[in-house]
Amino acid sequence: MSINLYKSVFVQKIIRMGREKSQIRIISKIDNQLGRYILVGSINTLFSCFFYLILSQLGVYYIYAISITWCVGMLFSFKATGKWVFKNNDKTLLIKFIVLYCVIYLISIGLLKIGNSFLNNSSLSGIITIIITSGLSFLGNKHLVFITKQHKK
């Protein structure tokens, strides 16, 4: 009887270890994806700043310069996020991507207004808004735009 109990406890430990390992794999996958997302976002931000400065130095009106930069940055972000972050090169997802970014933009405007009314500090409100919308953007891209077969189940 004690041997059966030992085997049962031993088997339970193995099952528990297997579950823990699969949870660790899932977490590390999310961390890697999130890390790649942050890296792509950082590269896109640096590229956008550089591109905007070039257009400005060429004498392009600042509203046009930021608009062109925003469009080019969004296209770069679509390609890089799809390819490097979510391993999905489906070009037909561009419309979903653009819609998501328009929704995120509207949310950011709303959060900024709310933040400014409570904090009365546009810099702090902006930083908080960027952090929140970056997280929403990651989740939206992961679960609404670049959906993998695993997420469809």
Short mmCIF file of C-alpha atoms in Angstrom, two decimals:
data_model
loop_
_atom_site.label_atom_id
_atom_site.label_comp_id
_atom_site.label_asym_id
_atom_site.label_seq_id
_atom_site.Cartn_x
_atom_site.Cartn_y
_atom_site.Cartn_z
CA MET A 1 0.00 0.00 0.00
CA SER A 2 2.81 2.43 0.79
CA ILE A 3 4.42 1.63 -2.59
CA ASN A 4 1.20 2.60 -4.40
CA LEU A 5 1.02 5.80 -2.38
CA TYR A 6 4.66 6.58 -3.24
CA LYS A 7 3.99 5.93 -6.93
CA SER A 8 0.92 8.10 -6.78
CA VAL A 9 2.79 10.98 -5.13
CA PHE A 10 5.70 10.49 -7.55
CA VAL A 11 3.37 10.50 -10.56
CA GLN A 12 1.62 13.60 -9.25
CA LYS A 13 4.97 15.41 -8.91
CA ILE A 14 5.89 14.51 -12.51
CA ILE A 15 2.52 15.76 -13.76
CA ARG A 16 2.93 18.98 -11.75
CA MET A 17 6.45 19.48 -13.15
CA GLY A 18 5.12 19.00 -16.68
CA ARG A 19 2.46 21.63 -16.12
CA GLU A 20 4.99 24.04 -14.64
CA LYS A 21 7.34 23.55 -17.61
CA SER A 22 4.54 24.20 -20.10
CA GLN A 23 3.56 27.34 -18.17
CA ILE A 24 7.18 28.50 -18.23
CA ARG A 25 7.32 27.89 -22.00
CA ILE A 26 4.15 29.92 -22.51
CA ILE A 27 5.49 32.77 -20.36
CA SER A 28 8.85 32.78 -22.14
CA LYS A 29 7.08 32.84 -25.50
CA ILE A 30 5.04 35.86 -24.41
CA ASP A 31 8.15 37.54 -23.02
CA ASN A 32 10.03 36.98 -26.27
CA GLN A 33 7.12 38.29 -28.31
CA LEU A 34 6.73 41.29 -26.03
CA GLY A 35 10.48 41.92 -26.15
CA ARG A 36 10.47 41.79 -29.95
CA TYR A 37 7.44 44.11 -29.97
CA ILE A 38 9.25 46.64 -27.78
CA LEU A 39 12.36 46.38 -29.99
CA VAL A 40 10.37 46.92 -33.19
CA GLY A 41 8.57 49.87 -31.58
CA SER A 42 11.87 51.40 -30.50
CA ILE A 43 13.38 51.00 -33.97
CA ASN A 44 10.24 52.49 -35.52
CA THR A 45 10.36 55.46 -33.15
CA LEU A 46 14.01 56.19 -33.93
CA PHE A 47 13.39 55.78 -37.66
CA SER A 48 10.35 58.07 -37.48
CA CYS A 49 12.27 60.79 -35.64
CA PHE A 50 15.11 60.59 -38.17
CA PHE A 51 12.73 60.58 -41.15
CA TYR A 52 10.77 63.55 -39.77
CA LEU A 53 13.97 65.53 -39.23
CA ILE A 54 15.10 64.84 -42.79
CA LEU A 55 11.76 65.97 -44.22
CA SER A 56 11.83 69.07 -42.03
CA GLN A 57 15.37 69.92 -43.14
CA LEU A 58 14.27 69.53 -46.76
CA GLY A 59 11.68 72.24 -46.12
CA VAL A 60 8.57 70.06 -46.06
CA TYR A 61 5.74 71.76 -44.14
CA TYR A 62 5.67 70.22 -40.65
CA ILE A 63 2.08 68.94 -40.88
CA TYR A 64 2.92 67.16 -44.13
CA ALA A 65 6.21 65.93 -42.69
CA ILE A 66 4.57 64.34 -39.65
CA SER A 67 1.76 62.89 -41.79
CA ILE A 68 4.21 61.31 -44.24
CA THR A 69 6.35 60.08 -41.35
CA TRP A 70 3.32 58.60 -39.60
CA CYS A 71 2.22 56.73 -42.75
CA VAL A 72 5.71 55.41 -43.52
CA GLY A 73 6.16 54.46 -39.85
CA MET A 74 2.86 52.61 -39.83
CA LEU A 75 3.80 50.63 -42.94
CA PHE A 76 7.20 49.79 -41.44
CA SER A 77 5.52 48.81 -38.18
CA PHE A 78 3.02 46.59 -40.02
CA LYS A 79 5.77 44.72 -41.87
CA ALA A 80 8.13 44.47 -38.89
CA THR A 81 5.47 43.59 -36.33
CA GLY A 82 3.99 40.95 -38.60
CA LYS A 83 7.29 39.41 -39.64
CA TRP A 84 9.49 39.70 -36.55
CA VAL A 85 7.05 39.79 -33.65
CA PHE A 86 4.15 37.57 -34.68
CA LYS A 87 5.78 35.59 -37.53
CA ASN A 88 2.94 36.44 -39.90
CA ASN A 89 3.59 37.93 -43.36
CA ASP A 90 -0.05 38.09 -44.49
CA LYS A 91 -0.35 41.40 -46.36
CA THR A 92 -4.16 41.23 -46.32
CA LEU A 93 -4.08 42.14 -42.61
CA LEU A 94 -3.06 45.75 -43.36
CA ILE A 95 -6.65 47.05 -43.15
CA LYS A 96 -7.15 45.41 -39.73
CA PHE A 97 -3.82 46.89 -38.63
CA ILE A 98 -4.81 50.40 -39.73
CA VAL A 99 -8.23 50.13 -38.07
CA LEU A 100 -6.58 48.98 -34.83
CA TYR A 101 -4.19 51.93 -34.90
CA CYS A 102 -7.03 54.38 -35.54
CA VAL A 103 -8.90 52.95 -32.54
CA ILE A 104 -5.73 53.12 -30.41
CA TYR A 105 -5.28 56.73 -31.54
CA LEU A 106 -8.81 57.64 -30.42
CA ILE A 107 -8.29 55.85 -27.10
CA SER A 108 -5.05 57.78 -26.59
CA ILE A 109 -6.81 61.10 -27.18
CA GLY A 110 -9.47 60.14 -24.63
CA LEU A 111 -6.91 58.97 -22.08
CA LEU A 112 -4.91 62.16 -22.54
CA LYS A 113 -7.98 64.31 -21.90
CA ILE A 114 -8.91 62.28 -18.82
CA GLY A 115 -5.33 62.26 -17.56
CA ASN A 116 -4.93 66.00 -18.03
CA SER A 117 -8.17 66.74 -16.21
CA PHE A 118 -7.13 64.66 -13.18
CA LEU A 119 -3.38 65.21 -13.10
CA ASN A 120 -3.16 68.68 -14.66
CA ASN A 121 0.20 67.58 -16.08
CA SER A 122 0.29 66.91 -19.82
CA SER A 123 3.75 65.31 -19.72
CA LEU A 124 2.79 62.75 -17.08
CA SER A 125 -0.57 62.16 -18.78
CA GLY A 126 1.24 61.57 -22.06
CA ILE A 127 3.66 59.05 -20.55
CA ILE A 128 0.84 57.15 -18.84
CA THR A 129 -1.19 57.21 -22.05
CA ILE A 130 1.73 55.89 -24.10
CA ILE A 131 2.30 53.03 -21.66
CA ILE A 132 -1.39 52.05 -21.65
CA THR A 133 -1.86 52.34 -25.42
CA SER A 134 1.37 50.46 -26.12
CA GLY A 135 0.01 47.56 -24.08
CA LEU A 136 -3.36 47.78 -25.80
CA SER A 137 -1.62 47.91 -29.16
CA PHE A 138 0.40 44.77 -28.39
CA LEU A 139 -2.70 42.89 -27.24
CA GLY A 140 -4.74 44.13 -30.20
CA ASN A 141 -2.09 43.11 -32.69
CA LYS A 142 -1.69 39.73 -31.02
CA HIS A 143 -5.38 38.86 -30.63
CA LEU A 144 -7.14 40.84 -33.38
CA VAL A 145 -4.70 41.41 -36.25
CA PHE A 146 -1.91 38.82 -36.37
CA ILE A 147 -3.94 35.91 -35.03
CA THR A 148 -2.10 32.59 -35.09
CA LYS A 149 -3.79 29.21 -35.39
CA GLN A 150 -3.13 28.69 -31.66
CA HIS A 151 -5.19 31.79 -30.78
CA LYS A 152 -8.11 30.85 -33.05
CA LYS A 153 -8.88 27.68 -31.06
#
